[in-house]
PDB file of C-alpha atoms in Angstrom:
ATOM      1  CA  UNK F  22       6.134 -69.668  27.787  1.00  0.00           C
ATOM      2  CA  UNK F  23       9.886 -71.321  26.951  1.00  0.00           C
ATOM      3  CA  UNK F  24      10.218 -69.097  23.583  1.00  0.00           C
ATOM      4  CA  UNK F  25       9.346 -66.277  25.529  1.00  0.00           C
ATOM      5  CA  UNK F  26      12.482 -66.344  28.006  1.00  0.00           C
ATOM      6  CA  UNK F  27      14.714 -67.461  25.045  1.00  0.00           C
ATOM      7  CA  UNK F  28      13.865 -63.718  24.014  1.00  0.00           C
ATOM      8  CA  UNK F  29      14.257 -62.479  28.098  1.00  0.00           C
ATOM      9  CA  UNK F  30      17.998 -64.305  27.193  1.00  0.00           C
ATOM     10  CA  UNK F  31      18.874 -62.712  24.575  1.00  0.00           C
ATOM     11  CA  UNK F  32      18.724 -59.648  25.322  1.00  0.00           C
ATOM     12  CA  UNK F  33      21.889 -57.451  26.302  1.00  0.00           C
ATOM     13  CA  UNK F  34      21.420 -55.012  29.759  1.00  0.00           C
ATOM     14  CA  UNK F  35      24.787 -53.397  28.271  1.00  0.00           C
ATOM     15  CA  UNK F  36      22.380 -52.291  24.422  1.00  0.00           C
ATOM     16  CA  UNK F  37      19.585 -51.259  26.546  1.00  0.00           C
ATOM     17  CA  UNK F  38      21.402 -49.215  28.702  1.00  0.00           C
ATOM     18  CA  UNK F  39      23.614 -47.563  25.421  1.00  0.00           C
ATOM     19  CA  UNK F  40      19.380 -47.716  23.294  1.00  0.00           C
ATOM     20  CA  UNK F  41      18.691 -45.318  26.596  1.00  0.00           C
ATOM     21  CA  UNK F  42      21.620 -43.363  26.366  1.00  0.00           C
ATOM     22  CA  UNK F  43      20.979 -42.356  23.114  1.00  0.00           C
ATOM     23  CA  UNK F  44      17.064 -42.363  23.157  1.00  0.00           C
ATOM     24  CA  UNK F  45      17.497 -37.735  22.995  1.00  0.00           C
ATOM     25  CA  UNK F  46      19.601 -38.516  19.749  1.00  0.00           C
ATOM     26  CA  UNK F  47      17.479 -40.635  19.089  1.00  0.00           C
ATOM     27  CA  UNK F  48      14.572 -38.780  19.629  1.00  0.00           C
ATOM     28  CA  UNK F  49      16.208 -35.526  17.568  1.00  0.00           C
ATOM     29  CA  UNK F  50      17.091 -37.419  14.359  1.00  0.00           C
ATOM     30  CA  UNK F  51      13.603 -38.322  13.957  1.00  0.00           C
ATOM     31  CA  UNK F  52      12.056 -35.346  14.909  1.00  0.00           C
ATOM     32  CA  UNK F  53      14.306 -33.593  12.632  1.00  0.00           C
ATOM     33  CA  UNK F  54      13.218 -35.674   9.693  1.00  0.00           C
ATOM     34  CA  UNK F  55       9.306 -35.676  10.168  1.00  0.00           C
ATOM     35  CA  UNK F  56       9.417 -31.683  10.922  1.00  0.00           C
ATOM     36  CA  UNK F  57      11.604 -31.859   7.592  1.00  0.00           C
ATOM     37  CA  UNK F  58       8.948 -33.645   5.791  1.00  0.00           C
ATOM     38  CA  UNK F  59       7.354 -31.780   6.782  1.00  0.00           C
ATOM     39  CA  UNK F  60       7.851 -28.356   5.805  1.00  0.00           C
ATOM     40  CA  UNK F  61       9.128 -29.674   2.856  1.00  0.00           C
ATOM     41  CA  UNK F  62       5.286 -30.259   1.770  1.00  0.00           C
ATOM     42  CA  UNK F  63       4.387 -27.317   3.300  1.00  0.00           C
ATOM     43  CA  UNK F  64       6.815 -25.911   1.009  1.00  0.00           C
ATOM     44  CA  UNK F  65       5.005 -27.140  -1.627  1.00  0.00           C
ATOM     45  CA  UNK F  66       1.179 -25.880  -0.478  1.00  0.00           C
ATOM     46  CA  UNK F  67       2.444 -22.444  -0.402  1.00  0.00           C
ATOM     47  CA  UNK F  68       3.532 -22.472  -4.116  1.00  0.00           C
ATOM     48  CA  UNK F  69       1.037 -24.067  -5.345  1.00  0.00           C
ATOM     49  CA  UNK F  70      -1.892 -21.569  -3.236  1.00  0.00           C
ATOM     50  CA  UNK F  71       0.842 -18.114  -4.888  1.00  0.00           C
ATOM     51  CA  UNK F  72       0.442 -19.214  -8.232  1.00  0.00           C
ATOM     52  CA  UNK F  73      -2.109 -19.972  -8.355  1.00  0.00           C
ATOM     53  CA  UNK F  74      -2.916 -16.740  -6.741  1.00  0.00           C
ATOM     54  CA  UNK F  75      -0.720 -14.944  -8.521  1.00  0.00           C
ATOM     55  CA  UNK F  76      -2.810 -16.025 -12.331  1.00  0.00           C
ATOM     56  CA  UNK F  77      -5.726 -14.600 -11.172  1.00  0.00           C
ATOM     57  CA  UNK F  78      -4.297 -10.931 -10.500  1.00  0.00           C
ATOM     58  CA  UNK F  79      -2.297 -11.013 -13.358  1.00  0.00           C
ATOM     59  CA  UNK F  80      -5.926 -12.932 -15.361  1.00  0.00           C
ATOM     60  CA  UNK F  81      -7.512  -9.253 -13.988  1.00  0.00           C
ATOM     61  CA  UNK F  82      -4.428  -7.025 -14.798  1.00  0.00           C
ATOM     62  CA  UNK F  83      -3.994  -7.990 -18.785  1.00  0.00           C
ATOM     63  CA  UNK F  84      -8.371  -7.935 -19.109  1.00  0.00           C
ATOM     64  CA  UNK F  85      -8.104  -4.280 -17.691  1.00  0.00           C
ATOM     65  CA  UNK F  86      -4.825  -3.754 -19.882  1.00  0.00           C
ATOM     66  CA  UNK F  87      -6.558  -5.019 -22.611  1.00  0.00           C
ATOM     67  CA  UNK F  88      -9.760  -2.828 -22.382  1.00  0.00           C
ATOM     68  CA  UNK F  89      -7.897   0.029 -21.567  1.00  0.00           C
ATOM     69  CA  UNK F  90      -5.970  -0.112 -25.008  1.00  0.00           C
ATOM     70  CA  UNK F  91      -9.101  -0.873 -26.795  1.00  0.00           C
ATOM     71  CA  UNK F  92     -10.801   1.807 -25.049  1.00  0.00           C
ATOM     72  CA  UNK F  93      -7.738   4.554 -25.274  1.00  0.00           C
ATOM     73  CA  UNK F  94      -7.311   3.597 -29.317  1.00  0.00           C
ATOM     74  CA  UNK F  95     -10.691   4.049 -30.104  1.00  0.00           C
ATOM     75  CA  UNK F  96     -11.502   7.831 -27.864  1.00  0.00           C
ATOM     76  CA  UNK F  97     -13.719   9.813 -30.162  1.00  0.00           C
ATOM     77  CA  UNK F  98     -16.532  10.753 -28.374  1.00  0.00           C
ATOM     78  CA  UNK F  99     -14.996  10.930 -25.248  1.00  0.00           C
ATOM     79  CA  UNK F 100     -14.023  12.761 -21.851  1.00  0.00           C
ATOM     80  CA  UNK F 101     -10.618  14.091 -20.824  1.00  0.00           C
ATOM     81  CA  UNK F 102     -11.014  13.019 -17.256  1.00  0.00           C
ATOM     82  CA  UNK F 103     -11.836   9.568 -18.575  1.00  0.00           C
ATOM     83  CA  UNK F 104      -8.376   9.455 -20.924  1.00  0.00           C
ATOM     84  CA  UNK F 105      -6.373  10.577 -18.330  1.00  0.00           C
ATOM     85  CA  UNK F 106      -7.073   8.208 -16.191  1.00  0.00           C
ATOM     86  CA  UNK F 107      -7.118   5.306 -18.238  1.00  0.00           C
ATOM     87  CA  UNK F 108      -3.920   6.381 -19.212  1.00  0.00           C
ATOM     88  CA  UNK F 109      -3.272   6.410 -15.655  1.00  0.00           C
ATOM     89  CA  UNK F 110      -3.932   3.253 -14.550  1.00  0.00           C
ATOM     90  CA  UNK F 111      -2.210   1.536 -17.691  1.00  0.00           C
ATOM     91  CA  UNK F 112       0.983   2.921 -16.119  1.00  0.00           C
ATOM     92  CA  UNK F 113       0.211   1.691 -12.826  1.00  0.00           C
ATOM     93  CA  UNK F 114      -0.208  -1.534 -14.635  1.00  0.00           C
ATOM     94  CA  UNK F 115       2.357  -1.979 -16.660  1.00  0.00           C
ATOM     95  CA  UNK F 116       4.389  -0.689 -13.284  1.00  0.00           C
ATOM     96  CA  UNK F 117       3.126  -2.349 -10.825  1.00  0.00           C
ATOM     97  CA  UNK F 118       6.320  -5.379 -10.915  1.00  0.00           C
ATOM     98  CA  UNK F 119       9.330  -3.984 -11.011  1.00  0.00           C
ATOM     99  CA  UNK F 120      12.324  -6.036 -12.156  1.00  0.00           C
ATOM    100  CA  UNK F 121      13.996  -4.956  -9.003  1.00  0.00           C
ATOM    101  CA  UNK F 122      11.681  -5.863  -5.627  1.00  0.00           C
ATOM    102  CA  UNK F 123      11.161  -4.097  -3.692  1.00  0.00           C
ATOM    103  CA  UNK F 124      11.003  -4.669  -0.060  1.00  0.00           C
ATOM    104  CA  UNK F 125       8.843  -1.044  -0.043  1.00  0.00           C
ATOM    105  CA  UNK F 126       6.281  -2.570  -2.266  1.00  0.00           C
ATOM    106  CA  UNK F 127       4.013  -3.458  -0.795  1.00  0.00           C
ATOM    107  CA  UNK F 128       1.803  -5.915  -3.107  1.00  0.00           C
ATOM    108  CA  UNK F 129      -1.586  -6.441  -2.342  1.00  0.00           C
ATOM    109  CA  UNK F 130      -1.819  -3.064  -1.709  1.00  0.00           C
ATOM    110  CA  UNK F 131      -0.965  -1.781  -5.206  1.00  0.00           C
ATOM    111  CA  UNK F 132      -4.037  -4.775  -7.066  1.00  0.00           C
ATOM    112  CA  UNK F 133      -6.936  -3.349  -3.883  1.00  0.00           C
ATOM    113  CA  UNK F 134      -5.780   0.677  -5.858  1.00  0.00           C
ATOM    114  CA  UNK F 135      -5.969  -1.029  -9.790  1.00  0.00           C
ATOM    115  CA  UNK F 136      -9.139  -2.448  -8.838  1.00  0.00           C
ATOM    116  CA  UNK F 137      -9.868   1.166  -7.391  1.00  0.00           C
ATOM    117  CA  UNK F 138      -9.263   3.248  -9.749  1.00  0.00           C
ATOM    118  CA  UNK F 139     -10.854   0.807 -12.545  1.00  0.00           C
ATOM    119  CA  UNK F 140     -13.759   0.761 -10.580  1.00  0.00           C
ATOM    120  CA  UNK F 141     -13.956   4.154 -10.829  1.00  0.00           C
ATOM    121  CA  UNK F 142     -12.528   4.620 -15.040  1.00  0.00           C
ATOM    122  CA  UNK F 143     -16.286   2.057 -16.094  1.00  0.00           C
ATOM    123  CA  UNK F 144     -17.967   4.206 -13.901  1.00  0.00           C
ATOM    124  CA  UNK F 145     -16.857   6.860 -16.672  1.00  0.00           C
ATOM    125  CA  UNK F 146     -16.622   5.036 -19.087  1.00  0.00           C
ATOM    126  CA  UNK F 147     -20.156   3.940 -18.739  1.00  0.00           C
ATOM    127  CA  UNK F 148     -18.180   0.117 -19.453  1.00  0.00           C
ATOM    128  CA  UNK F 149     -19.394  -2.590 -17.334  1.00  0.00           C
ATOM    129  CA  UNK F 150     -16.647  -3.491 -14.420  1.00  0.00           C
ATOM    130  CA  UNK F 151     -16.818  -7.147 -14.291  1.00  0.00           C
ATOM    131  CA  UNK F 152     -14.478  -9.846 -15.840  1.00  0.00           C
ATOM    132  CA  UNK F 153     -16.192 -12.421 -17.459  1.00  0.00           C
ATOM    133  CA  UNK F 154     -14.087 -14.764 -17.126  1.00  0.00           C
ATOM    134  CA  UNK F 155     -13.834 -14.630 -12.725  1.00  0.00           C
ATOM    135  CA  UNK F 156     -15.357 -18.179 -12.457  1.00  0.00           C
ATOM    136  CA  UNK F 157     -13.159 -19.876 -14.417  1.00  0.00           C
ATOM    137  CA  UNK F 158      -9.573 -18.940 -12.574  1.00  0.00           C
ATOM    138  CA  UNK F 159     -10.389 -20.498  -8.903  1.00  0.00           C
ATOM    139  CA  UNK F 160      -8.391 -24.011  -8.713  1.00  0.00           C
TER     140      UNK F 160
END
């Protein structure tokens, strides 16, 4: 018991009151540090999610471009409508990501529009529209 009393005698009442007085400031600094650390981790998670989703979209658009270019090079017995859709779709794919980012461009809507047009093209050209390596792209 004498050891416990020794600790009590070493406590400075002024230090205790000072700690109480600055508890809000200390809590604020601690909260800022924890919030900053948490935000940094969330930022990295968001970056990686965006990077992986963009990779999937880029692979699909690259596949679509390859199919369309191959189709246009070998369009011996094809309809004018299918060729026109292929040219428009290839142009849309090339223009989906402008050099300067526009606030008015809704990329997700543009990609859905391209997917819809590609499915329409494949239907007219009698091509299988499925992307064969879609299962390999999921991260």
